[in-house]
Coordinates of C-alpha atoms in Angstrom, one line a residue:
M22 CA -117.6 -56.1 20.9
Q23 CA -117.2 -58.1 17.8
Q24 CA -119.8 -58.0 15.5
P25 CA -121.9 -61.4 14.5
N26 CA -122.0 -62.7 11.5
L27 CA -124.9 -61.6 9.5
L28 CA -124.8 -63.9 6.7
Q29 CA -124.5 -67.4 9.0
I30 CA -127.2 -65.8 11.0
F31 CA -129.4 -65.3 7.9
Q32 CA -128.6 -68.9 6.7
R33 CA -129.5 -70.1 9.9
V34 CA -132.8 -68.2 9.9
D35 CA -133.4 -69.3 6.0
R36 CA -134.7 -72.9 7.2
D37 CA -135.9 -73.5 3.7
R38 CA -132.9 -72.3 2.0
S39 CA -135.1 -70.2 -0.2
G40 CA -132.7 -66.8 0.2
Q41 CA -135.4 -65.2 1.7
I42 CA -136.6 -65.0 5.2
S43 CA -140.5 -65.2 5.9
V44 CA -142.4 -63.8 8.8
D45 CA -142.6 -67.0 10.3
E46 CA -138.9 -67.8 10.1
L47 CA -137.8 -64.3 11.4
Q48 CA -140.7 -64.9 14.5
S49 CA -138.9 -68.0 15.1
A50 CA -135.1 -66.3 15.3
L51 CA -136.3 -63.5 17.0
S52 CA -136.5 -63.1 21.1
N53 CA -138.5 -61.1 23.3
G54 CA -136.7 -61.8 26.3
T55 CA -139.5 -63.7 27.7
W56 CA -139.1 -67.2 26.1
S57 CA -142.5 -66.7 24.4
P58 CA -142.1 -66.3 20.6
F59 CA -141.9 -62.5 19.1
N60 CA -145.4 -60.9 18.5
P61 CA -146.1 -62.1 14.8
E62 CA -147.8 -59.0 14.0
T63 CA -144.6 -57.1 14.8
C64 CA -142.3 -59.6 12.6
R65 CA -145.2 -59.0 9.9
L66 CA -145.2 -55.2 10.6
M67 CA -141.0 -54.9 10.3
I68 CA -140.8 -57.4 7.4
G69 CA -143.3 -54.9 5.5
M70 CA -140.9 -52.6 6.2
F71 CA -137.9 -53.7 4.8
D72 CA -139.2 -55.8 2.2
S73 CA -138.4 -53.4 -0.6
N74 CA -139.6 -55.7 -3.5
G75 CA -143.1 -56.3 -1.8
D76 CA -142.9 -60.1 -1.7
G77 CA -143.7 -60.4 1.3
A78 CA -140.0 -61.5 2.5
I79 CA -136.8 -59.7 2.9
N80 CA -133.4 -61.0 1.2
F81 CA -130.3 -60.8 3.0
A82 CA -129.5 -56.9 2.3
E83 CA -133.3 -56.4 3.5
F84 CA -132.0 -58.4 6.6
Q85 CA -129.0 -56.6 7.2
A86 CA -131.5 -53.4 7.8
L87 CA -133.4 -54.9 9.9
W88 CA -131.2 -56.3 11.6
N89 CA -129.8 -52.8 12.7
Y90 CA -133.4 -51.7 13.2
V91 CA -133.9 -54.1 16.1
N92 CA -130.8 -53.2 17.4
Q93 CA -131.5 -50.0 17.7
W94 CA -135.0 -50.5 19.3
T95 CA -133.0 -52.7 21.7
E96 CA -130.9 -50.0 23.1
C97 CA -133.8 -47.9 23.0
F98 CA -136.0 -50.3 24.8
R99 CA -133.0 -51.3 27.3
S100 CA -132.5 -47.7 28.0
F101 CA -136.6 -47.0 29.4
D102 CA -136.3 -50.6 31.2
R103 CA -135.2 -48.7 34.5
D104 CA -135.7 -51.7 36.6
N105 CA -134.4 -53.9 34.1
S106 CA -137.4 -56.0 34.5
G107 CA -137.5 -57.2 30.9
N108 CA -140.5 -55.0 30.1
I109 CA -141.8 -51.3 30.0
D110 CA -144.3 -50.2 32.5
L111 CA -146.4 -47.5 32.7
G112 CA -144.2 -44.8 34.0
E113 CA -141.5 -46.4 31.5
L114 CA -143.9 -46.1 28.5
N115 CA -144.6 -42.3 29.6
Q116 CA -141.1 -41.5 30.6
A117 CA -139.9 -42.7 26.6
L118 CA -143.2 -41.2 24.8
T119 CA -142.1 -37.5 26.5
Q120 CA -138.2 -38.2 25.5
F121 CA -139.3 -38.9 21.9
G122 CA -141.5 -35.5 22.1
Y123 CA -145.1 -37.1 22.2
R124 CA -147.7 -35.2 24.7
L125 CA -149.9 -37.7 25.9
S126 CA -152.1 -37.9 28.8
P127 CA -151.9 -40.5 31.4
Q128 CA -155.2 -42.0 30.2
F129 CA -153.7 -42.4 26.6
V130 CA -150.4 -44.2 27.8
S131 CA -152.7 -46.2 29.9
L132 CA -154.8 -47.1 26.8
L133 CA -151.5 -47.6 25.2
I134 CA -150.1 -50.3 27.5
R135 CA -153.7 -51.9 27.5
K136 CA -153.8 -52.2 23.6
F137 CA -150.3 -53.6 23.2
D138 CA -149.7 -55.6 26.8
R139 CA -150.4 -59.4 25.5
T140 CA -149.2 -60.9 28.5
H141 CA -151.7 -58.7 30.6
T142 CA -149.6 -58.0 33.2
N143 CA -150.1 -54.3 32.8
S144 CA -146.4 -53.8 30.7
V145 CA -145.3 -53.9 27.5
N146 CA -142.6 -56.8 26.1
F147 CA -139.7 -55.9 23.6
D148 CA -141.7 -57.3 20.6
D149 CA -145.1 -55.2 21.4
F150 CA -143.2 -51.8 22.3
I151 CA -141.5 -51.9 18.4
Q152 CA -145.3 -52.5 17.3
L153 CA -146.2 -49.8 19.6
M154 CA -144.0 -47.7 18.3
V155 CA -144.3 -48.0 14.8
V156 CA -147.9 -47.7 14.8
L157 CA -147.9 -44.4 17.2
Q158 CA -145.2 -43.3 14.5
T159 CA -147.1 -44.1 11.2
L160 CA -150.4 -42.5 12.9
T161 CA -148.2 -39.2 14.1
A162 CA -147.0 -38.6 10.6
S163 CA -150.5 -39.2 8.9
F164 CA -151.6 -36.7 11.2
R165 CA -149.5 -34.5 10.5
D166 CA -149.6 -34.5 7.2
K167 CA -153.2 -32.9 7.9
D168 CA -151.7 -30.7 10.5
T169 CA -150.7 -27.8 8.0
D170 CA -150.5 -25.2 10.7
R171 CA -148.8 -27.6 13.4
D172 CA -150.9 -26.6 16.0
G173 CA -151.7 -30.3 17.2
R174 CA -155.3 -29.9 15.7
I175 CA -156.9 -30.6 12.3
T176 CA -160.6 -30.7 10.8
V177 CA -161.5 -33.7 8.9
G178 CA -165.0 -34.7 7.5
Y179 CA -165.7 -38.5 8.3
E180 CA -165.1 -39.9 5.1
E181 CA -162.0 -38.1 5.0
F182 CA -161.1 -39.6 8.4
L183 CA -162.3 -43.0 7.4
T184 CA -159.7 -42.7 4.2
M185 CA -157.2 -42.0 6.7
V186 CA -158.1 -44.8 9.0
F187 CA -158.2 -47.2 6.6
S188 CA -155.5 -45.9 4.2
L189 CA -152.7 -46.5 7.7
T190 CA -154.3 -49.7 8.4
M191 CA -154.0 -51.4 5.1
A192 CA -150.6 -49.9 5.1
L193 CA -149.7 -51.4 8.7
M194 CA -151.4 -54.4 7.4
S195 CA -149.6 -54.8 3.8
S196 CA -145.9 -56.1 3.2
G197 CA -145.4 -53.6 0.4
P198 CA -142.0 -51.3 0.9
G199 CA -142.1 -48.1 2.7
K200 CA -145.5 -48.8 4.0
A201 CA -144.5 -47.9 7.8
T202 CA -142.1 -45.5 9.1
K203 CA -138.6 -46.6 9.5
R204 CA -136.9 -45.2 12.8
Q205 CA -134.4 -42.8 12.0

């Protein structure tokens, strides 16, 4: 399969010819497979992950890394979308999370579906799946920092808990480099 010309794609997406791609430009360029716009929150999150200089946009080199990242998630998503419906339902999400090593209750997986299901179809579209996984990875990394004995339990004071939550919220909301965990 021939690789697409990423420079041509970048130039097409860069509508204002700034040499940078903004969240709005990225959103208009991506497809979630439902003919609806890509989730702007997911676009903002991904720009933040690859924006190495913290200016809120990505240059061509950063775009190349983001392109590879989205393609990895596309392959992953398709492998778990067993019925080829274009979305991930509760059973498929549970299977994906289990395969990634998460041991979560059915009630919590249902909560994830409700939280990330923007279409109210009891399933998660591709763009929302990326967001779900990035948020889950980021929260898990924060938890692991406190779980020094790796027993799956931590003890934190109320203010320490609030600091963790607000630090993560700010990291996920900011567009600075290295704020969210990139998929390996």
